[in-house]
């Protein structure tokens, strides 16, 4: 089981659902009052953009907390195509991390989170390219689905649909699709298959949320004509919680840790502007909902509900919130009797949460173990405690998904903690715990989600729950709780995770790419992990017939759940170059298991389990290498060191404090990881040592850094300026600018075929200005653009070579792109036949 880091709590402040996996929320009296205020506002606003981090958290927080509107953020992607500043996870695993970061952000700013099925395939320069790769019709269907389901009165776009080519193609596409949807969502002929679950809906008005960076500078934005803009003063200070709106927004944005978006809160006046795109401008320009009924009057027979909630707010006792419970229960009954399914469902859930908060009603279902398998029986410890004087009775508990009800009829006396032990028989066909959008095979641009009702749901769908049926003031109210697992950490205290449903056995080929440079055999390790006690079966490593695997199978037996054992298969590759997929398969009682379990565990998000096919790419490659020991300075995080080890190099990870002349003397090459000069501050003081290392006859390879803020301006021994140039088309034609250079000829003869099969992009953040000492090696460009020559720059320095490359080795090597291995070997193998012109580095 591979590991990465976490914890969680899924809590939609607007009252859709509560699932605790961190410490359960225990709102203060002021927070409870604010939730009651929110009960009496029946207006919704949906913010639309393309990625995690695109959302304006200041505006989302203002809408949710100052205006009390139901506020959602539709991010068309889960951020799968970006880079990761906190670990090595990329692509779909990074998307899992960023999904959780968005969920955590919404817990702070009060919004709700939604997604489409669009896959973030990487940077795109035009919306035309984006919408072709995404499958425009499917993503548009998802936008329409979200609007029909969420029923916003107002939509706000982060980006301008009228300015293609000025920003990321995903950005413009999100606005284009949002604008197109405005006239479609109320037409029953559009995506009629959705109407089995939702109703047509017409948004009242739609805005674009501009800011200074759309205008190029703050000065240009200040000078722009804003007479037709709606103006919102969002620099609110919330006296009840002691935070400004900007401080809440900063805390929310700081959840985006994988992108390094830690933010410092501000205070004081602040203004947001909105430009009308569709619908009629509000007459009151500071009120988005002007002319829209946001009271209970919009719901048939809803006025008495609003009147009662207003009475509850007037009489609310901050020193004794439980005094509001009788009236809250009456309001709950009245809401349940309404015909409007939309607001009835939302407000009934919200008021139940408020009743529980007012009474200090604590309900929890805890599993004795964190993992269980389908068909097994799990033990649960239930806790129920009423911490107020209002009389309550626990009538029964119903476990899900077995739908078994156990009668209790026990009085919940004030502050009398009750513990109940029950068992749940899990169905044999219970789904494994995993991100639902990763269950089916995806395309480059789209995830596959066959179940229409699941589209847009932000998080993992968990089925094991307990419903506590509690009578309060004579009314039985169901409170649903997702089953959790908790334990005590000696340092951190009480820790929460969710219950995970796992396969009986999982396997993992420990190396995800296996490089065979010749016909010599390799011993391939395969790890087997038990998902339950007393598991035994047979393990196989499946490869095409041209690959010889020995033994054919290995019998295993694991006594305890969680036990792991590693077994080895000898693999002999074919004589000629060939690529194949190795699959590890376990057979237990004639049942096949072929999943690899990955755990993503970071402290700022919920612990996640991802199940993927237990596979590895095997490459018989024509690869020659020279050089031996490599020192690798990790930057933002990548898997290049593992790939170098597969190539046969001895790799040592260097900490900044270990960069000394004596330590470097044992290496032939030093490589800096991606974004090292953006993230490793200590490198600013190590440059002379590194350049002296090169001058002595060694090689230094610097992988891409983003332009802008770096820890030093002198990342190279010669002048070099990083730009935003990139080639996003991975199959863009390659031209060799220096065909006779050793880097293209020794020890491997590089041809344009070595650039076939690259994934996501060729490279990014190429230098566009550099000293004549650098030789540009290759050139390519995206369609309709000028040539980009900065992908691979080689400069002799002293007796060695300094190499800067924006080529996406960090993506290509883990994907097993053979040509990337061959080219990197040549870069590492560079040896200088003559001494270069002398040049001194000035610290």
mmCIF file of C-alpha atoms in Angstrom, residues 312-672:
data_model
loop_
_atom_site.group_PDB
_atom_site.id
_atom_site.type_symbol
_atom_site.label_atom_id
_atom_site.label_comp_id
_atom_site.label_asym_id
_atom_site.label_seq_id
_atom_site.Cartn_x
_atom_site.Cartn_y
_atom_site.Cartn_z
ATOM 1 C CA UNK A 312 -37.110 32.459 16.546
ATOM 2 C CA UNK A 313 -34.422 34.978 15.574
ATOM 3 C CA UNK A 314 -36.096 37.737 17.604
ATOM 4 C CA UNK A 315 -36.412 35.575 20.722
ATOM 5 C CA UNK A 316 -33.032 33.834 20.332
ATOM 6 C CA UNK A 317 -31.201 33.556 23.658
ATOM 7 C CA UNK A 318 -27.451 33.581 23.052
ATOM 8 C CA UNK A 319 -26.863 32.230 26.555
ATOM 9 C CA UNK A 320 -29.366 29.392 26.060
ATOM 10 C CA UNK A 321 -29.820 28.367 22.372
ATOM 11 C CA UNK A 322 -31.844 25.338 23.464
ATOM 12 C CA UNK A 323 -34.743 27.677 24.324
ATOM 13 C CA UNK A 324 -35.369 27.892 20.557
ATOM 14 C CA UNK A 325 -35.774 24.135 20.109
ATOM 15 C CA UNK A 326 -39.579 23.876 20.490
ATOM 16 C CA UNK A 327 -40.146 26.514 17.786
ATOM 17 C CA UNK A 328 -37.384 25.028 15.608
ATOM 18 C CA UNK A 329 -39.127 21.655 15.784
ATOM 19 C CA UNK A 330 -42.411 23.298 14.743
ATOM 20 C CA UNK A 331 -40.622 24.954 11.828
ATOM 21 C CA UNK A 332 -39.130 21.580 10.868
ATOM 22 C CA UNK A 333 -42.612 20.032 10.769
ATOM 23 C CA UNK A 334 -43.918 22.896 8.656
ATOM 24 C CA UNK A 335 -41.016 22.574 6.195
ATOM 25 C CA UNK A 336 -41.551 18.822 5.915
ATOM 26 C CA UNK A 337 -45.176 19.473 4.975
ATOM 27 C CA UNK A 338 -44.291 21.718 2.011
ATOM 28 C CA UNK A 339 -44.640 20.622 -1.611
ATOM 29 C CA UNK A 340 -41.492 22.331 -2.911
ATOM 30 C CA UNK A 341 -38.967 19.477 -3.036
ATOM 31 C CA UNK A 342 -35.952 21.739 -3.639
ATOM 32 C CA UNK A 343 -36.164 24.169 -0.722
ATOM 33 C CA UNK A 344 -37.925 21.617 1.454
ATOM 34 C CA UNK A 345 -34.970 19.221 1.209
ATOM 35 C CA UNK A 346 -32.331 21.910 1.721
ATOM 36 C CA UNK A 347 -33.970 23.705 4.623
ATOM 37 C CA UNK A 348 -35.133 20.535 6.403
ATOM 38 C CA UNK A 349 -31.556 19.288 6.476
ATOM 39 C CA UNK A 350 -30.298 22.672 7.633
ATOM 40 C CA UNK A 351 -32.837 23.022 10.437
ATOM 41 C CA UNK A 352 -32.081 19.508 11.694
ATOM 42 C CA UNK A 353 -28.444 20.503 12.040
ATOM 43 C CA UNK A 354 -29.468 23.654 13.897
ATOM 44 C CA UNK A 355 -31.680 21.680 16.307
ATOM 45 C CA UNK A 356 -28.778 19.339 17.052
ATOM 46 C CA UNK A 357 -26.454 22.319 17.604
ATOM 47 C CA UNK A 358 -28.901 24.170 19.877
ATOM 48 C CA UNK A 359 -29.322 21.101 22.077
ATOM 49 C CA UNK A 360 -25.712 19.983 22.062
ATOM 50 C CA UNK A 361 -27.067 16.730 20.621
ATOM 51 C CA UNK A 362 -24.010 14.621 19.869
ATOM 52 C CA UNK A 363 -24.561 11.552 17.692
ATOM 53 C CA UNK A 364 -21.747 9.391 16.418
ATOM 54 C CA UNK A 365 -21.212 5.949 14.868
ATOM 55 C CA UNK A 366 -17.681 4.585 15.225
ATOM 56 C CA UNK A 367 -16.364 1.393 13.623
ATOM 57 C CA UNK A 368 -13.977 -0.807 15.574
ATOM 58 C CA UNK A 369 -11.596 -0.897 12.570
ATOM 59 C CA UNK A 370 -10.935 1.530 9.748
ATOM 60 C CA UNK A 371 -11.203 -1.005 6.915
ATOM 61 C CA UNK A 372 -13.803 -3.646 6.116
ATOM 62 C CA UNK A 373 -14.498 -5.886 3.133
ATOM 63 C CA UNK A 374 -17.812 -6.415 1.298
ATOM 64 C CA UNK A 375 -19.836 -9.219 2.891
ATOM 65 C CA UNK A 376 -18.182 -8.836 6.287
ATOM 66 C CA UNK A 377 -19.799 -7.961 9.616
ATOM 67 C CA UNK A 378 -18.573 -4.806 11.319
ATOM 68 C CA UNK A 379 -18.975 -3.745 14.921
ATOM 69 C CA UNK A 380 -20.124 -0.214 15.660
ATOM 70 C CA UNK A 381 -20.094 1.783 18.841
ATOM 71 C CA UNK A 382 -22.886 4.368 18.831
ATOM 72 C CA UNK A 383 -22.917 7.409 21.086
ATOM 73 C CA UNK A 384 -25.946 9.606 21.780
ATOM 74 C CA UNK A 385 -26.042 12.455 24.266
ATOM 75 C CA UNK A 386 -28.454 15.333 24.749
ATOM 76 C CA UNK A 387 -26.847 18.288 26.506
ATOM 77 C CA UNK A 388 -29.849 20.460 27.242
ATOM 78 C CA UNK A 389 -33.033 20.410 29.353
ATOM 79 C CA UNK A 390 -35.341 19.706 26.397
ATOM 80 C CA UNK A 391 -36.779 16.181 26.657
ATOM 81 C CA UNK A 392 -35.606 13.800 23.985
ATOM 82 C CA UNK A 393 -35.963 10.101 23.262
ATOM 83 C CA UNK A 394 -33.821 7.899 21.043
ATOM 84 C CA UNK A 395 -36.617 5.937 19.370
ATOM 85 C CA UNK A 396 -34.457 3.715 17.171
ATOM 86 C CA UNK A 397 -31.318 3.471 15.073
ATOM 87 C CA UNK A 398 -31.246 2.332 11.455
ATOM 88 C CA UNK A 399 -28.046 1.065 9.897
ATOM 89 C CA UNK A 400 -27.272 1.491 6.211
ATOM 90 C CA UNK A 401 -26.878 -0.043 3.697
ATOM 91 C CA UNK A 402 -28.410 -3.141 5.328
ATOM 92 C CA UNK A 403 -31.430 -0.990 6.360
ATOM 93 C CA UNK A 404 -31.756 -2.739 9.717
ATOM 94 C CA UNK A 405 -33.676 -0.867 12.428
ATOM 95 C CA UNK A 406 -33.056 -1.488 16.122
ATOM 96 C CA UNK A 407 -35.690 -0.165 18.530
ATOM 97 C CA UNK A 408 -34.256 1.787 21.481
ATOM 98 C CA UNK A 409 -37.013 3.894 23.106
ATOM 99 C CA UNK A 410 -34.488 5.291 25.582
ATOM 100 C CA UNK A 411 -34.800 8.702 27.204
ATOM 101 C CA UNK A 412 -31.887 11.004 26.439
ATOM 102 C CA UNK A 413 -31.548 12.755 29.758
ATOM 103 C CA UNK A 414 -29.603 15.979 29.997
ATOM 104 C CA UNK A 415 -25.857 15.242 29.785
ATOM 105 C CA UNK A 416 -26.364 11.503 30.225
ATOM 106 C CA UNK A 417 -24.099 9.833 27.655
ATOM 107 C CA UNK A 418 -25.539 6.660 26.136
ATOM 108 C CA UNK A 419 -23.432 4.039 24.340
ATOM 109 C CA UNK A 420 -24.930 1.347 22.126
ATOM 110 C CA UNK A 421 -23.171 -1.511 20.358
ATOM 111 C CA UNK A 422 -24.569 -2.847 17.099
ATOM 112 C CA UNK A 423 -23.363 -4.851 14.125
ATOM 113 C CA UNK A 424 -23.829 -4.216 10.416
ATOM 114 C CA UNK A 425 -23.824 -6.982 7.841
ATOM 115 C CA UNK A 426 -22.263 -5.427 4.769
ATOM 116 C CA UNK A 427 -23.675 -6.557 1.399
ATOM 117 C CA UNK A 428 -21.461 -8.717 -0.798
ATOM 118 C CA UNK A 429 -21.869 -6.257 -3.650
ATOM 119 C CA UNK A 430 -20.977 -3.158 -1.614
ATOM 120 C CA UNK A 431 -18.834 -0.739 -3.632
ATOM 121 C CA UNK A 432 -15.201 -0.268 -2.631
ATOM 122 C CA UNK A 433 -14.315 3.141 -1.224
ATOM 123 C CA UNK A 434 -12.687 5.198 -3.937
ATOM 124 C CA UNK A 435 -13.243 8.402 -5.924
ATOM 125 C CA UNK A 436 -16.248 7.490 -8.050
ATOM 126 C CA UNK A 437 -14.961 9.455 -11.051
ATOM 127 C CA UNK A 438 -11.898 7.155 -11.245
ATOM 128 C CA UNK A 439 -13.817 3.865 -11.331
ATOM 129 C CA UNK A 440 -14.374 3.826 -15.076
ATOM 130 C CA UNK A 441 -11.858 4.292 -17.864
ATOM 131 C CA UNK A 442 -11.296 7.956 -18.709
ATOM 132 C CA UNK A 443 -10.240 9.693 -21.900
ATOM 133 C CA UNK A 444 -7.590 12.403 -22.114
ATOM 134 C CA UNK A 445 -10.240 15.078 -21.688
ATOM 135 C CA UNK A 446 -13.136 13.446 -19.846
ATOM 136 C CA UNK A 447 -13.797 11.269 -16.841
ATOM 137 C CA UNK A 448 -16.481 8.652 -17.285
ATOM 138 C CA UNK A 449 -19.388 8.710 -14.811
ATOM 139 C CA UNK A 450 -22.201 6.447 -15.979
ATOM 140 C CA UNK A 451 -24.621 7.281 -13.168
ATOM 141 C CA UNK A 452 -26.222 10.629 -13.991
ATOM 142 C CA UNK A 453 -27.089 11.316 -10.348
ATOM 143 C CA UNK A 454 -23.410 11.151 -9.363
ATOM 144 C CA UNK A 455 -22.213 13.790 -11.819
ATOM 145 C CA UNK A 456 -21.007 16.867 -9.982
ATOM 146 C CA UNK A 457 -20.859 15.314 -6.512
ATOM 147 C CA UNK A 458 -17.565 16.573 -5.085
ATOM 148 C CA UNK A 459 -16.481 13.780 -2.790
ATOM 149 C CA UNK A 460 -16.281 10.021 -2.439
ATOM 150 C CA UNK A 461 -19.730 8.474 -2.048
ATOM 151 C CA UNK A 462 -19.888 6.561 1.235
ATOM 152 C CA UNK A 463 -22.725 4.138 1.855
ATOM 153 C CA UNK A 464 -22.165 2.881 5.408
ATOM 154 C CA UNK A 465 -24.181 5.119 7.724
ATOM 155 C CA UNK A 466 -26.375 5.132 10.807
ATOM 156 C CA UNK A 467 -29.631 7.060 11.169
ATOM 157 C CA UNK A 468 -30.488 8.104 14.736
ATOM 158 C CA UNK A 469 -34.255 8.558 15.000
ATOM 159 C CA UNK A 470 -34.740 11.024 17.864
ATOM 160 C CA UNK A 471 -38.066 12.259 19.258
ATOM 161 C CA UNK A 472 -37.896 15.932 20.237
ATOM 162 C CA UNK A 473 -40.972 17.699 21.543
ATOM 163 C CA UNK A 474 -43.000 14.732 20.355
ATOM 164 C CA UNK A 475 -41.647 14.862 16.766
ATOM 165 C CA UNK A 476 -39.399 12.096 15.447
ATOM 166 C CA UNK A 477 -36.446 13.519 13.515
ATOM 167 C CA UNK A 478 -33.899 11.373 11.651
ATOM 168 C CA UNK A 479 -30.242 12.388 12.029
ATOM 169 C CA UNK A 480 -27.903 10.659 9.591
ATOM 170 C CA UNK A 481 -24.249 10.071 10.449
ATOM 171 C CA UNK A 482 -21.578 8.519 8.230
ATOM 172 C CA UNK A 483 -19.637 5.775 10.024
ATOM 173 C CA UNK A 484 -16.167 6.893 11.098
ATOM 174 C CA UNK A 485 -13.129 5.337 12.679
ATOM 175 C CA UNK A 486 -11.316 7.197 15.428
ATOM 176 C CA UNK A 487 -8.299 6.617 17.581
ATOM 177 C CA UNK A 488 -6.077 8.472 19.997
ATOM 178 C CA UNK A 489 -2.716 9.734 18.816
ATOM 179 C CA UNK A 490 -0.201 10.232 21.623
ATOM 180 C CA UNK A 491 0.809 13.614 20.222
ATOM 181 C CA UNK A 492 -2.248 14.887 18.313
ATOM 182 C CA UNK A 493 -4.989 13.424 20.491
ATOM 183 C CA UNK A 494 -8.317 12.260 19.067
ATOM 184 C CA UNK A 495 -8.028 11.482 15.354
ATOM 185 C CA UNK A 496 -10.803 10.740 12.864
ATOM 186 C CA UNK A 497 -10.954 8.894 9.562
ATOM 187 C CA UNK A 498 -13.821 7.430 7.603
ATOM 188 C CA UNK A 499 -14.564 3.727 7.394
ATOM 189 C CA UNK A 500 -13.142 2.411 4.100
ATOM 190 C CA UNK A 501 -14.521 -0.577 2.198
ATOM 191 C CA UNK A 502 -11.541 -2.435 0.704
ATOM 192 C CA UNK A 503 -10.932 -5.549 -1.432
ATOM 193 C CA UNK A 504 -10.092 -8.789 0.358
ATOM 194 C CA UNK A 505 -6.590 -8.509 -1.062
ATOM 195 C CA UNK A 506 -4.682 -5.858 -3.002
ATOM 196 C CA UNK A 507 -1.350 -6.075 -4.779
ATOM 197 C CA UNK A 508 1.248 -3.613 -5.963
ATOM 198 C CA UNK A 509 4.129 -3.934 -8.406
ATOM 199 C CA UNK A 510 6.562 -1.770 -6.497
ATOM 200 C CA UNK A 511 8.118 -0.156 -9.568
ATOM 201 C CA UNK A 512 5.567 1.452 -11.891
ATOM 202 C CA UNK A 513 8.026 1.599 -14.789
ATOM 203 C CA UNK A 514 10.551 -1.174 -15.332
ATOM 204 C CA UNK A 515 13.451 -0.452 -17.689
ATOM 205 C CA UNK A 516 15.331 -3.304 -19.370
ATOM 206 C CA UNK A 517 18.432 -1.976 -21.170
ATOM 207 C CA UNK A 518 19.455 -5.432 -22.364
ATOM 208 C CA UNK A 519 18.275 -9.040 -22.194
ATOM 209 C CA UNK A 520 19.394 -9.586 -18.617
ATOM 210 C CA UNK A 521 16.641 -10.703 -16.266
ATOM 211 C CA UNK A 522 15.335 -8.634 -13.378
ATOM 212 C CA UNK A 523 13.751 -9.663 -10.114
ATOM 213 C CA UNK A 524 10.435 -7.821 -9.902
ATOM 214 C CA UNK A 525 8.982 -7.261 -6.422
ATOM 215 C CA UNK A 526 5.208 -7.555 -5.973
ATOM 216 C CA UNK A 527 3.597 -6.714 -2.641
ATOM 217 C CA UNK A 528 0.429 -8.433 -1.432
ATOM 218 C CA UNK A 529 -1.737 -6.869 1.292
ATOM 219 C CA UNK A 530 -4.554 -8.596 3.176
ATOM 220 C CA UNK A 531 -7.875 -6.771 3.454
ATOM 221 C CA UNK A 532 -9.214 -9.333 5.921
ATOM 222 C CA UNK A 533 -7.953 -12.050 8.268
ATOM 223 C CA UNK A 534 -6.842 -15.501 7.075
ATOM 224 C CA UNK A 535 -6.469 -14.783 3.378
ATOM 225 C CA UNK A 536 -4.709 -17.283 1.121
ATOM 226 C CA UNK A 537 -4.442 -17.640 -2.623
ATOM 227 C CA UNK A 538 -2.117 -17.533 -5.613
ATOM 228 C CA UNK A 539 -0.233 -14.560 -7.060
ATOM 229 C CA UNK A 540 0.636 -14.216 -10.748
ATOM 230 C CA UNK A 541 2.575 -11.665 -12.752
ATOM 231 C CA UNK A 542 0.942 -11.491 -16.161
ATOM 232 C CA UNK A 543 2.988 -10.378 -19.210
ATOM 233 C CA UNK A 544 2.845 -11.112 -22.961
ATOM 234 C CA UNK A 545 4.436 -14.372 -24.135
ATOM 235 C CA UNK A 546 7.511 -12.566 -25.456
ATOM 236 C CA UNK A 547 8.404 -11.842 -21.832
ATOM 237 C CA UNK A 548 9.459 -14.844 -19.728
ATOM 238 C CA UNK A 549 8.135 -14.826 -16.147
ATOM 239 C CA UNK A 550 9.211 -17.273 -13.451
ATOM 240 C CA UNK A 551 7.618 -18.782 -11.434
ATOM 241 C CA UNK A 552 4.208 -18.976 -13.092
ATOM 242 C CA UNK A 553 2.495 -18.350 -9.755
ATOM 243 C CA UNK A 554 3.284 -18.053 -6.060
ATOM 244 C CA UNK A 555 1.065 -19.366 -3.263
ATOM 245 C CA UNK A 556 0.661 -17.032 -0.277
ATOM 246 C CA UNK A 557 -1.071 -16.961 3.082
ATOM 247 C CA UNK A 558 -1.577 -13.909 5.309
ATOM 248 C CA UNK A 559 -2.995 -14.364 8.796
ATOM 249 C CA UNK A 560 -4.112 -10.877 9.774
ATOM 250 C CA UNK A 561 -5.865 -7.983 8.050
ATOM 251 C CA UNK A 562 -3.310 -5.364 7.071
ATOM 252 C CA UNK A 563 -0.430 -7.851 6.854
ATOM 253 C CA UNK A 564 1.810 -7.426 3.825
ATOM 254 C CA UNK A 565 4.345 -9.663 2.112
ATOM 255 C CA UNK A 566 6.570 -9.056 -0.889
ATOM 256 C CA UNK A 567 7.217 -11.765 -3.477
ATOM 257 C CA UNK A 568 9.636 -11.780 -6.404
ATOM 258 C CA UNK A 569 9.240 -12.825 -10.012
ATOM 259 C CA UNK A 570 12.161 -13.186 -12.400
ATOM 260 C CA UNK A 571 11.410 -11.471 -15.720
ATOM 261 C CA UNK A 572 13.450 -11.949 -18.901
ATOM 262 C CA UNK A 573 12.683 -9.349 -21.579
ATOM 263 C CA UNK A 574 12.533 -9.992 -25.329
ATOM 264 C CA UNK A 575 15.580 -9.426 -27.522
ATOM 265 C CA UNK A 576 14.107 -6.516 -29.478
ATOM 266 C CA UNK A 577 12.728 -3.251 -28.082
ATOM 267 C CA UNK A 578 9.188 -3.698 -26.866
ATOM 268 C CA UNK A 579 6.764 -2.196 -24.378
ATOM 269 C CA UNK A 580 4.326 -4.243 -22.327
ATOM 270 C CA UNK A 581 2.026 -3.895 -19.332
ATOM 271 C CA UNK A 582 2.698 -6.214 -16.402
ATOM 272 C CA UNK A 583 -0.343 -7.063 -14.276
ATOM 273 C CA UNK A 584 -0.280 -8.567 -10.807
ATOM 274 C CA UNK A 585 -3.290 -10.776 -10.228
ATOM 275 C CA UNK A 586 -4.378 -12.661 -7.118
ATOM 276 C CA UNK A 587 -6.824 -15.552 -7.152
ATOM 277 C CA UNK A 588 -8.647 -16.404 -3.911
ATOM 278 C CA UNK A 589 -11.311 -19.135 -4.009
ATOM 279 C CA UNK A 590 -11.650 -18.681 -7.778
ATOM 280 C CA UNK A 591 -12.211 -14.945 -7.338
ATOM 281 C CA UNK A 592 -9.849 -12.542 -9.094
ATOM 282 C CA UNK A 593 -8.346 -9.467 -7.419
ATOM 283 C CA UNK A 594 -6.276 -7.007 -9.435
ATOM 284 C CA UNK A 595 -6.374 -3.673 -7.595
ATOM 285 C CA UNK A 596 -3.507 -1.583 -6.261
ATOM 286 C CA UNK A 597 -4.377 0.424 -3.148
ATOM 287 C CA UNK A 598 -2.915 3.923 -2.859
ATOM 288 C CA UNK A 599 -3.377 5.961 0.312
ATOM 289 C CA UNK A 600 -3.134 9.752 0.076
ATOM 290 C CA UNK A 601 -2.621 11.104 3.568
ATOM 291 C CA UNK A 602 -1.833 14.796 4.129
ATOM 292 C CA UNK A 603 -2.761 16.612 7.349
ATOM 293 C CA UNK A 604 -4.765 19.413 5.671
ATOM 294 C CA UNK A 605 -7.214 17.174 3.787
ATOM 295 C CA UNK A 606 -9.186 13.981 4.248
ATOM 296 C CA UNK A 607 -7.369 10.696 4.019
ATOM 297 C CA UNK A 608 -8.124 9.186 0.621
ATOM 298 C CA UNK A 609 -7.971 5.672 -0.798
ATOM 299 C CA UNK A 610 -7.567 5.220 -4.541
ATOM 300 C CA UNK A 611 -7.875 1.822 -6.217
ATOM 301 C CA UNK A 612 -6.200 1.459 -9.588
ATOM 302 C CA UNK A 613 -5.311 -1.581 -11.706
ATOM 303 C CA UNK A 614 -2.230 -3.290 -10.262
ATOM 304 C CA UNK A 615 -0.047 -2.668 -13.288
ATOM 305 C CA UNK A 616 3.424 -1.609 -14.295
ATOM 306 C CA UNK A 617 4.904 -0.621 -17.633
ATOM 307 C CA UNK A 618 7.789 -2.817 -18.798
ATOM 308 C CA UNK A 619 10.093 -1.355 -21.421
ATOM 309 C CA UNK A 620 12.746 -3.276 -23.326
ATOM 310 C CA UNK A 621 14.630 -0.260 -24.605
ATOM 311 C CA UNK A 622 17.713 0.449 -26.664
ATOM 312 C CA UNK A 623 19.318 2.520 -23.923
ATOM 313 C CA UNK A 624 22.968 3.175 -23.262
ATOM 314 C CA UNK A 625 24.108 5.080 -20.202
ATOM 315 C CA UNK A 626 27.357 6.454 -18.902
ATOM 316 C CA UNK A 627 28.147 8.121 -15.639
ATOM 317 C CA UNK A 628 27.214 6.578 -12.353
ATOM 318 C CA UNK A 629 26.478 8.615 -9.231
ATOM 319 C CA UNK A 630 23.872 11.378 -9.344
ATOM 320 C CA UNK A 631 23.032 13.885 -6.635
ATOM 321 C CA UNK A 632 19.403 14.958 -6.829
ATOM 322 C CA UNK A 633 18.158 18.151 -5.166
ATOM 323 C CA UNK A 634 14.399 17.802 -4.738
ATOM 324 C CA UNK A 635 12.262 20.805 -5.563
ATOM 325 C CA UNK A 636 8.475 20.858 -5.482
ATOM 326 C CA UNK A 637 8.342 17.062 -5.691
ATOM 327 C CA UNK A 638 8.621 14.604 -8.566
ATOM 328 C CA UNK A 639 9.387 10.947 -9.312
ATOM 329 C CA UNK A 640 12.466 11.512 -11.485
ATOM 330 C CA UNK A 641 14.886 9.962 -8.932
ATOM 331 C CA UNK A 642 13.003 6.642 -9.105
ATOM 332 C CA UNK A 643 13.245 6.728 -12.901
ATOM 333 C CA UNK A 644 16.978 7.411 -12.732
ATOM 334 C CA UNK A 645 17.392 4.408 -10.464
ATOM 335 C CA UNK A 646 15.547 2.279 -13.027
ATOM 336 C CA UNK A 647 18.056 3.456 -15.634
ATOM 337 C CA UNK A 648 20.849 2.048 -13.505
ATOM 338 C CA UNK A 649 22.165 5.205 -11.844
ATOM 339 C CA UNK A 650 23.042 5.438 -8.195
ATOM 340 C CA UNK A 651 20.910 8.342 -6.961
ATOM 341 C CA UNK A 652 21.372 10.254 -3.714
ATOM 342 C CA UNK A 653 18.797 12.778 -2.566
ATOM 343 C CA UNK A 654 20.662 15.877 -1.395
ATOM 344 C CA UNK A 655 19.354 18.180 1.284
ATOM 345 C CA UNK A 656 20.349 21.837 0.851
ATOM 346 C CA UNK A 657 22.678 21.713 3.841
ATOM 347 C CA UNK A 658 24.496 18.779 2.226
ATOM 348 C CA UNK A 659 25.516 20.831 -0.818
ATOM 349 C CA UNK A 660 29.197 21.168 -0.003
ATOM 350 C CA UNK A 661 32.270 20.727 -2.249
ATOM 351 C CA UNK A 662 33.209 17.592 -0.344
ATOM 352 C CA UNK A 663 29.765 16.028 -0.672
ATOM 353 C CA UNK A 664 29.437 16.866 -4.364
ATOM 354 C CA UNK A 665 32.839 15.435 -5.196
ATOM 355 C CA UNK A 666 31.426 11.888 -5.286
ATOM 356 C CA UNK A 667 28.886 12.702 -8.035
ATOM 357 C CA UNK A 668 29.316 12.955 -11.775
ATOM 358 C CA UNK A 669 26.057 14.897 -12.169
ATOM 359 C CA UNK A 670 23.823 17.041 -9.997
ATOM 360 C CA UNK A 671 20.160 17.466 -10.997
ATOM 361 C CA UNK A 672 17.695 19.920 -9.480
#
